[in-house]
């Protein structure tokens, strides 16, 4: 293999990509606006939840409970009348509605066990699931603090001290932004290399390559390094500018180590893109193949759901996928500050998987290149 040919062919791929405005827009969008919206628009924690309160007691305790709900977890409570509760819930104005009954404070001080009704709009699943427990803790805490002023309240609960490591505020922006970058690395690596190969066929330039003194290995290697370099630079930009700069998510580990893992992952996924490009005869076919390959890779890699919660045979199968090892590397380095002594098995696995995919795609590419011409 002549490295000068690989270099010049790779530069040709970069120039061809620069003349494709649709692909350029896709790259910019995938590593900028898409990352920001994925991190900020899909809040899994309680954030600005609308709540209404029916205060039928008009007591200091009821006012204390109403004042315990404030931003950013909740919007300022709407004080409503009892007859408004169902109507507001029906039209979707409130996620939670708390009904404090008459004589609530008096019954509580008398030693009775009054009941507070909490209505929840369960169609808003994330807020409903999280907010139910949060509201219960808020109400219980305010009631206990109020009662301690009037009589001793035995504290029989266990004092559980929680330490949230790697994400002290339990903010999903720290997780979703990085994971979306990782998913887009795989997406763009496959699309760019596969589209580059199909573009050669559609534009008729594949015939020019065949009459030149270049080998299939040189052609494929040029596409792999050129498209991989584009995605690697875009990934570094997304982590540095979008994740760290705009989202203000700290990166705990070494960026060069993360980029090394990204480069090995790109070696595997760009080879996969070449293989899919030889199978598909057109871009629509390539898009359908992408759906069959990309969705399982991303959903079962552990980027959104822990691998330990999946069936064991799925875990075993996904150990042969590059995404699984790349997700482990990214989470270990960027979130937990791991060094090479921790992630070297995943680096070796990515190198082995990438080599196998490259050789497999090269064999397919050698057979298909004459047919494509």
JSON list of N, CA, C and O in Angstrom, two decimals, residues 231-272:
[
{"chain": "A", "resi": 231, "resn": "UNK", "atom": "N", "xyz": [-15.28, 13.14, 11.74]},
{"chain": "A", "resi": 231, "resn": "UNK", "atom": "CA", "xyz": [-16.12, 12.85, 12.92]},
{"chain": "A", "resi": 231, "resn": "UNK", "atom": "C", "xyz": [-15.33, 13.06, 14.20]},
{"chain": "A", "resi": 231, "resn": "UNK", "atom": "O", "xyz": [-15.87, 13.54, 15.21]},
{"chain": "A", "resi": 232, "resn": "UNK", "atom": "N", "xyz": [-14.04, 12.73, 14.20]},
{"chain": "A", "resi": 232, "resn": "UNK", "atom": "CA", "xyz": [-13.22, 12.91, 15.40]},
{"chain": "A", "resi": 232, "resn": "UNK", "atom": "C", "xyz": [-13.11, 14.40, 15.76]},
{"chain": "A", "resi": 232, "resn": "UNK", "atom": "O", "xyz": [-13.24, 14.77, 16.94]},
{"chain": "A", "resi": 233, "resn": "UNK", "atom": "N", "xyz": [-12.89, 15.24, 14.77]},
{"chain": "A", "resi": 233, "resn": "UNK", "atom": "CA", "xyz": [-12.81, 16.69, 15.01]},
{"chain": "A", "resi": 233, "resn": "UNK", "atom": "C", "xyz": [-14.15, 17.22, 15.50]},
{"chain": "A", "resi": 233, "resn": "UNK", "atom": "O", "xyz": [-14.22, 18.03, 16.43]},
{"chain": "A", "resi": 234, "resn": "UNK", "atom": "N", "xyz": [-15.24, 16.76, 14.87]},
{"chain": "A", "resi": 234, "resn": "UNK", "atom": "CA", "xyz": [-16.57, 17.21, 15.28]},
{"chain": "A", "resi": 234, "resn": "UNK", "atom": "C", "xyz": [-16.89, 16.76, 16.70]},
{"chain": "A", "resi": 234, "resn": "UNK", "atom": "O", "xyz": [-17.49, 17.50, 17.48]},
{"chain": "A", "resi": 235, "resn": "UNK", "atom": "N", "xyz": [-16.47, 15.55, 17.07]},
{"chain": "A", "resi": 235, "resn": "UNK", "atom": "CA", "xyz": [-16.69, 15.05, 18.43]},
{"chain": "A", "resi": 235, "resn": "UNK", "atom": "C", "xyz": [-15.92, 15.89, 19.44]},
{"chain": "A", "resi": 235, "resn": "UNK", "atom": "O", "xyz": [-16.46, 16.25, 20.50]},
{"chain": "A", "resi": 236, "resn": "UNK", "atom": "N", "xyz": [-14.67, 16.21, 19.14]},
{"chain": "A", "resi": 236, "resn": "UNK", "atom": "CA", "xyz": [-13.87, 17.05, 20.04]},
{"chain": "A", "resi": 236, "resn": "UNK", "atom": "C", "xyz": [-14.50, 18.43, 20.20]},
{"chain": "A", "resi": 236, "resn": "UNK", "atom": "O", "xyz": [-14.56, 18.96, 21.32]},
{"chain": "A", "resi": 237, "resn": "UNK", "atom": "N", "xyz": [-15.01, 18.98, 19.11]},
{"chain": "A", "resi": 237, "resn": "UNK", "atom": "CA", "xyz": [-15.70, 20.28, 19.18]},
{"chain": "A", "resi": 237, "resn": "UNK", "atom": "C", "xyz": [-16.93, 20.18, 20.07]},
{"chain": "A", "resi": 237, "resn": "UNK", "atom": "O", "xyz": [-17.18, 21.08, 20.90]},
{"chain": "A", "resi": 238, "resn": "UNK", "atom": "N", "xyz": [-17.72, 19.12, 19.92]},
{"chain": "A", "resi": 238, "resn": "UNK", "atom": "CA", "xyz": [-18.95, 18.99, 20.70]},
{"chain": "A", "resi": 238, "resn": "UNK", "atom": "C", "xyz": [-18.64, 18.87, 22.19]},
{"chain": "A", "resi": 238, "resn": "UNK", "atom": "O", "xyz": [-19.32, 19.49, 23.03]},
{"chain": "A", "resi": 239, "resn": "UNK", "atom": "N", "xyz": [-17.62, 18.08, 22.55]},
{"chain": "A", "resi": 239, "resn": "UNK", "atom": "CA", "xyz": [-17.27, 17.93, 23.96]},
{"chain": "A", "resi": 239, "resn": "UNK", "atom": "C", "xyz": [-16.72, 19.24, 24.52]},
{"chain": "A", "resi": 239, "resn": "UNK", "atom": "O", "xyz": [-17.09, 19.66, 25.63]},
{"chain": "A", "resi": 240, "resn": "UNK", "atom": "N", "xyz": [-15.87, 19.90, 23.76]},
{"chain": "A", "resi": 240, "resn": "UNK", "atom": "CA", "xyz": [-15.19, 21.10, 24.26]},
{"chain": "A", "resi": 240, "resn": "UNK", "atom": "C", "xyz": [-16.13, 22.30, 24.32]},
{"chain": "A", "resi": 240, "resn": "UNK", "atom": "O", "xyz": [-16.16, 23.02, 25.32]},
{"chain": "A", "resi": 241, "resn": "UNK", "atom": "N", "xyz": [-16.90, 22.53, 23.26]},
{"chain": "A", "resi": 241, "resn": "UNK", "atom": "CA", "xyz": [-17.71, 23.75, 23.15]},
{"chain": "A", "resi": 241, "resn": "UNK", "atom": "C", "xyz": [-19.12, 23.54, 23.70]},
{"chain": "A", "resi": 241, "resn": "UNK", "atom": "O", "xyz": [-19.60, 24.34, 24.52]},
{"chain": "A", "resi": 242, "resn": "UNK", "atom": "N", "xyz": [-19.81, 22.49, 23.26]},
{"chain": "A", "resi": 242, "resn": "UNK", "atom": "CA", "xyz": [-21.21, 22.30, 23.65]},
{"chain": "A", "resi": 242, "resn": "UNK", "atom": "C", "xyz": [-21.31, 21.74, 25.06]},
{"chain": "A", "resi": 242, "resn": "UNK", "atom": "O", "xyz": [-21.99, 22.30, 25.93]},
{"chain": "A", "resi": 243, "resn": "UNK", "atom": "N", "xyz": [-20.63, 20.61, 25.32]},
{"chain": "A", "resi": 243, "resn": "UNK", "atom": "CA", "xyz": [-20.78, 19.94, 26.61]},
{"chain": "A", "resi": 243, "resn": "UNK", "atom": "C", "xyz": [-20.11, 20.73, 27.73]},
{"chain": "A", "resi": 243, "resn": "UNK", "atom": "O", "xyz": [-20.73, 21.06, 28.75]},
{"chain": "A", "resi": 244, "resn": "UNK", "atom": "N", "xyz": [-18.82, 21.06, 27.54]},
{"chain": "A", "resi": 244, "resn": "UNK", "atom": "CA", "xyz": [-18.11, 21.78, 28.59]},
{"chain": "A", "resi": 244, "resn": "UNK", "atom": "C", "xyz": [-18.43, 23.27, 28.60]},
{"chain": "A", "resi": 244, "resn": "UNK", "atom": "O", "xyz": [-18.59, 23.87, 29.67]},
{"chain": "A", "resi": 245, "resn": "UNK", "atom": "N", "xyz": [-18.52, 23.88, 27.43]},
{"chain": "A", "resi": 245, "resn": "UNK", "atom": "CA", "xyz": [-18.70, 25.33, 27.37]},
{"chain": "A", "resi": 245, "resn": "UNK", "atom": "C", "xyz": [-20.12, 25.79, 27.64]},
{"chain": "A", "resi": 245, "resn": "UNK", "atom": "O", "xyz": [-20.35, 26.59, 28.56]},
{"chain": "A", "resi": 246, "resn": "UNK", "atom": "N", "xyz": [-21.08, 25.29, 26.86]},
{"chain": "A", "resi": 246, "resn": "UNK", "atom": "CA", "xyz": [-22.46, 25.77, 26.97]},
{"chain": "A", "resi": 246, "resn": "UNK", "atom": "C", "xyz": [-23.22, 25.04, 28.07]},
{"chain": "A", "resi": 246, "resn": "UNK", "atom": "O", "xyz": [-23.87, 25.68, 28.91]},
{"chain": "A", "resi": 247, "resn": "UNK", "atom": "N", "xyz": [-23.15, 23.72, 28.09]},
{"chain": "A", "resi": 247, "resn": "UNK", "atom": "CA", "xyz": [-23.87, 22.96, 29.12]},
{"chain": "A", "resi": 247, "resn": "UNK", "atom": "C", "xyz": [-23.15, 22.96, 30.46]},
{"chain": "A", "resi": 247, "resn": "UNK", "atom": "O", "xyz": [-23.75, 22.58, 31.47]},
{"chain": "A", "resi": 248, "resn": "UNK", "atom": "N", "xyz": [-21.88, 23.35, 30.47]},
{"chain": "A", "resi": 248, "resn": "UNK", "atom": "CA", "xyz": [-21.07, 23.42, 31.70]},
{"chain": "A", "resi": 248, "resn": "UNK", "atom": "C", "xyz": [-21.00, 22.08, 32.43]},
{"chain": "A", "resi": 248, "resn": "UNK", "atom": "O", "xyz": [-21.15, 22.00, 33.65]},
{"chain": "A", "resi": 249, "resn": "UNK", "atom": "N", "xyz": [-20.79, 21.04, 31.65]},
{"chain": "A", "resi": 249, "resn": "UNK", "atom": "CA", "xyz": [-20.61, 19.70, 32.22]},
{"chain": "A", "resi": 249, "resn": "UNK", "atom": "C", "xyz": [-19.11, 19.44, 32.36]},
{"chain": "A", "resi": 249, "resn": "UNK", "atom": "O", "xyz": [-18.39, 19.47, 31.36]},
{"chain": "A", "resi": 250, "resn": "UNK", "atom": "N", "xyz": [-18.60, 19.21, 33.54]},
{"chain": "A", "resi": 250, "resn": "UNK", "atom": "CA", "xyz": [-17.15, 18.99, 33.70]},
{"chain": "A", "resi": 250, "resn": "UNK", "atom": "C", "xyz": [-16.72, 17.64, 33.15]},
{"chain": "A", "resi": 250, "resn": "UNK", "atom": "O", "xyz": [-17.45, 16.65, 33.26]},
{"chain": "A", "resi": 251, "resn": "UNK", "atom": "N", "xyz": [-15.57, 17.61, 32.53]},
{"chain": "A", "resi": 251, "resn": "UNK", "atom": "CA", "xyz": [-14.95, 16.37, 32.06]},
{"chain": "A", "resi": 251, "resn": "UNK", "atom": "C", "xyz": [-13.88, 15.98, 33.06]},
{"chain": "A", "resi": 251, "resn": "UNK", "atom": "O", "xyz": [-12.91, 16.73, 33.26]},
{"chain": "A", "resi": 252, "resn": "UNK", "atom": "N", "xyz": [-14.04, 14.83, 33.68]},
{"chain": "A", "resi": 252, "resn": "UNK", "atom": "CA", "xyz": [-13.17, 14.45, 34.79]},
{"chain": "A", "resi": 252, "resn": "UNK", "atom": "C", "xyz": [-11.84, 13.86, 34.33]},
{"chain": "A", "resi": 252, "resn": "UNK", "atom": "O", "xyz": [-10.82, 14.02, 34.99]},
{"chain": "A", "resi": 253, "resn": "UNK", "atom": "N", "xyz": [-11.85, 13.15, 33.20]},
{"chain": "A", "resi": 253, "resn": "UNK", "atom": "CA", "xyz": [-10.66, 12.42, 32.78]},
{"chain": "A", "resi": 253, "resn": "UNK", "atom": "C", "xyz": [-9.88, 13.10, 31.68]},
{"chain": "A", "resi": 253, "resn": "UNK", "atom": "O", "xyz": [-10.05, 14.29, 31.40]},
{"chain": "A", "resi": 254, "resn": "UNK", "atom": "N", "xyz": [-9.04, 12.32, 31.03]},
{"chain": "A", "resi": 254, "resn": "UNK", "atom": "CA", "xyz": [-8.12, 12.82, 30.01]},
{"chain": "A", "resi": 254, "resn": "UNK", "atom": "C", "xyz": [-8.81, 12.86, 28.66]},
{"chain": "A", "resi": 254, "resn": "UNK", "atom": "O", "xyz": [-9.29, 11.82, 28.18]},
{"chain": "A", "resi": 255, "resn": "UNK", "atom": "N", "xyz": [-8.83, 14.03, 28.03]},
{"chain": "A", "resi": 255, "resn": "UNK", "atom": "CA", "xyz": [-9.41, 14.14, 26.70]},
{"chain": "A", "resi": 255, "resn": "UNK", "atom": "C", "xyz": [-8.59, 13.37, 25.66]},
{"chain": "A", "resi": 255, "resn": "UNK", "atom": "O", "xyz": [-9.17, 12.71, 24.78]},
{"chain": "A", "resi": 256, "resn": "UNK", "atom": "N", "xyz": [-7.24, 13.42, 25.68]},
{"chain": "A", "resi": 256, "resn": "UNK", "atom": "CA", "xyz": [-6.49, 12.60, 24.71]},
{"chain": "A", "resi": 256, "resn": "UNK", "atom": "C", "xyz": [-6.82, 11.12, 24.82]},
{"chain": "A", "resi": 256, "resn": "UNK", "atom": "O", "xyz": [-6.89, 10.42, 23.80]},
{"chain": "A", "resi": 257, "resn": "UNK", "atom": "N", "xyz": [-7.03, 10.62, 26.05]},
{"chain": "A", "resi": 257, "resn": "UNK", "atom": "CA", "xyz": [-7.36, 9.21, 26.20]},
{"chain": "A", "resi": 257, "resn": "UNK", "atom": "C", "xyz": [-8.74, 8.92, 25.62]},
{"chain": "A", "resi": 257, "resn": "UNK", "atom": "O", "xyz": [-8.96, 7.89, 24.96]},
{"chain": "A", "resi": 258, "resn": "UNK", "atom": "N", "xyz": [-9.69, 9.83, 25.84]},
{"chain": "A", "resi": 258, "resn": "UNK", "atom": "CA", "xyz": [-11.02, 9.67, 25.26]},
{"chain": "A", "resi": 258, "resn": "UNK", "atom": "C", "xyz": [-10.96, 9.71, 23.74]},
{"chain": "A", "resi": 258, "resn": "UNK", "atom": "O", "xyz": [-11.63, 8.92, 23.06]},
{"chain": "A", "resi": 259, "resn": "UNK", "atom": "N", "xyz": [-10.17, 10.62, 23.18]},
{"chain": "A", "resi": 259, "resn": "UNK", "atom": "CA", "xyz": [-10.05, 10.72, 21.72]},
{"chain": "A", "resi": 259, "resn": "UNK", "atom": "C", "xyz": [-9.38, 9.48, 21.14]},
{"chain": "A", "resi": 259, "resn": "UNK", "atom": "O", "xyz": [-9.68, 9.08, 20.01]},
{"chain": "A", "resi": 260, "resn": "UNK", "atom": "N", "xyz": [-8.47, 8.86, 21.89]},
{"chain": "A", "resi": 260, "resn": "UNK", "atom": "CA", "xyz": [-7.87, 7.61, 21.44]},
{"chain": "A", "resi": 260, "resn": "UNK", "atom": "C", "xyz": [-8.94, 6.53, 21.33]},
{"chain": "A", "resi": 260, "resn": "UNK", "atom": "O", "xyz": [-9.00, 5.79, 20.33]},
{"chain": "A", "resi": 261, "resn": "UNK", "atom": "N", "xyz": [-9.77, 6.42, 22.35]},
{"chain": "A", "resi": 261, "resn": "UNK", "atom": "CA", "xyz": [-10.87, 5.46, 22.29]},
{"chain": "A", "resi": 261, "resn": "UNK", "atom": "C", "xyz": [-11.83, 5.78, 21.16]},
{"chain": "A", "resi": 261, "resn": "UNK", "atom": "O", "xyz": [-12.35, 4.88, 20.49]},
{"chain": "A", "resi": 262, "resn": "UNK", "atom": "N", "xyz": [-12.09, 7.07, 20.93]},
{"chain": "A", "resi": 262, "resn": "UNK", "atom": "CA", "xyz": [-12.97, 7.48, 19.84]},
{"chain": "A", "resi": 262, "resn": "UNK", "atom": "C", "xyz": [-12.38, 7.10, 18.49]},
{"chain": "A", "resi": 262, "resn": "UNK", "atom": "O", "xyz": [-13.09, 6.64, 17.59]},
{"chain": "A", "resi": 263, "resn": "UNK", "atom": "N", "xyz": [-11.08, 7.28, 18.33]},
{"chain": "A", "resi": 263, "resn": "UNK", "atom": "CA", "xyz": [-10.42, 6.93, 17.07]},
{"chain": "A", "resi": 263, "resn": "UNK", "atom": "C", "xyz": [-10.53, 5.43, 16.79]},
{"chain": "A", "resi": 263, "resn": "UNK", "atom": "O", "xyz": [-10.80, 5.00, 15.65]},
{"chain": "A", "resi": 264, "resn": "UNK", "atom": "N", "xyz": [-10.33, 4.61, 17.82]},
{"chain": "A", "resi": 264, "resn": "UNK", "atom": "CA", "xyz": [-10.47, 3.16, 17.63]},
{"chain": "A", "resi": 264, "resn": "UNK", "atom": "C", "xyz": [-11.91, 2.78, 17.30]},
{"chain": "A", "resi": 264, "resn": "UNK", "atom": "O", "xyz": [-12.16, 1.89, 16.47]},
{"chain": "A", "resi": 265, "resn": "UNK", "atom": "N", "xyz": [-12.85, 3.45, 17.94]},
{"chain": "A", "resi": 265, "resn": "UNK", "atom": "CA", "xyz": [-14.26, 3.20, 17.64]},
{"chain": "A", "resi": 265, "resn": "UNK", "atom": "C", "xyz": [-14.58, 3.61, 16.21]},
{"chain": "A", "resi": 265, "resn": "UNK", "atom": "O", "xyz": [-15.32, 2.91, 15.50]},
{"chain": "A", "resi": 266, "resn": "UNK", "atom": "N", "xyz": [-14.04, 4.73, 15.76]},
{"chain": "A", "resi": 266, "resn": "UNK", "atom": "CA", "xyz": [-14.27, 5.19, 14.39]},
{"chain": "A", "resi": 266, "resn": "UNK", "atom": "C", "xyz": [-13.64, 4.23, 13.38]},
{"chain": "A", "resi": 266, "resn": "UNK", "atom": "O", "xyz": [-14.19, 4.05, 12.27]},
{"chain": "A", "resi": 267, "resn": "UNK", "atom": "N", "xyz": [-12.53, 3.63, 13.72]},
{"chain": "A", "resi": 267, "resn": "UNK", "atom": "CA", "xyz": [-11.92, 2.63, 12.84]},
{"chain": "A", "resi": 267, "resn": "UNK", "atom": "C", "xyz": [-12.89, 1.48, 12.58]},
{"chain": "A", "resi": 267, "resn": "UNK", "atom": "O", "xyz": [-13.02, 0.98, 11.45]},
{"chain": "A", "resi": 268, "resn": "UNK", "atom": "N", "xyz": [-13.61, 1.08, 13.63]},
{"chain": "A", "resi": 268, "resn": "UNK", "atom": "CA", "xyz": [-14.57, -0.03, 13.48]},
{"chain": "A", "resi": 268, "resn": "UNK", "atom": "C", "xyz": [-15.83, 0.42, 12.76]},
{"chain": "A", "resi": 268, "resn": "UNK", "atom": "O", "xyz": [-16.32, -0.26, 11.84]},
{"chain": "A", "resi": 269, "resn": "UNK", "atom": "N", "xyz": [-16.39, 1.56, 13.14]},
{"chain": "A", "resi": 269, "resn": "UNK", "atom": "CA", "xyz": [-17.68, 1.98, 12.58]},
{"chain": "A", "resi": 269, "resn": "UNK", "atom": "C", "xyz": [-17.56, 2.48, 11.14]},
{"chain": "A", "resi": 269, "resn": "UNK", "atom": "O", "xyz": [-18.48, 2.30, 10.34]},
{"chain": "A", "resi": 270, "resn": "UNK", "atom": "N", "xyz": [-16.44, 3.12, 10.79]},
{"chain": "A", "resi": 270, "resn": "UNK", "atom": "CA", "xyz": [-16.26, 3.50, 9.39]},
{"chain": "A", "resi": 270, "resn": "UNK", "atom": "C", "xyz": [-16.10, 2.27, 8.50]},
{"chain": "A", "resi": 270, "resn": "UNK", "atom": "O", "xyz": [-16.59, 2.25, 7.36]},
{"chain": "A", "resi": 271, "resn": "UNK", "atom": "N", "xyz": [-15.46, 1.24, 9.01]},
{"chain": "A", "resi": 271, "resn": "UNK", "atom": "CA", "xyz": [-15.36, -0.02, 8.26]},
{"chain": "A", "resi": 271, "resn": "UNK", "atom": "C", "xyz": [-16.75, -0.62, 8.07]},
{"chain": "A", "resi": 271, "resn": "UNK", "atom": "O", "xyz": [-17.07, -1.14, 6.99]},
{"chain": "A", "resi": 272, "resn": "UNK", "atom": "N", "xyz": [-17.58, -0.54, 9.12]},
{"chain": "A", "resi": 272, "resn": "UNK", "atom": "CA", "xyz": [-18.95, -1.01, 9.00]},
{"chain": "A", "resi": 272, "resn": "UNK", "atom": "C", "xyz": [-19.72, -0.21, 7.96]},
{"chain": "A", "resi": 272, "resn": "UNK", "atom": "O", "xyz": [-20.53, -0.75, 7.20]}
]
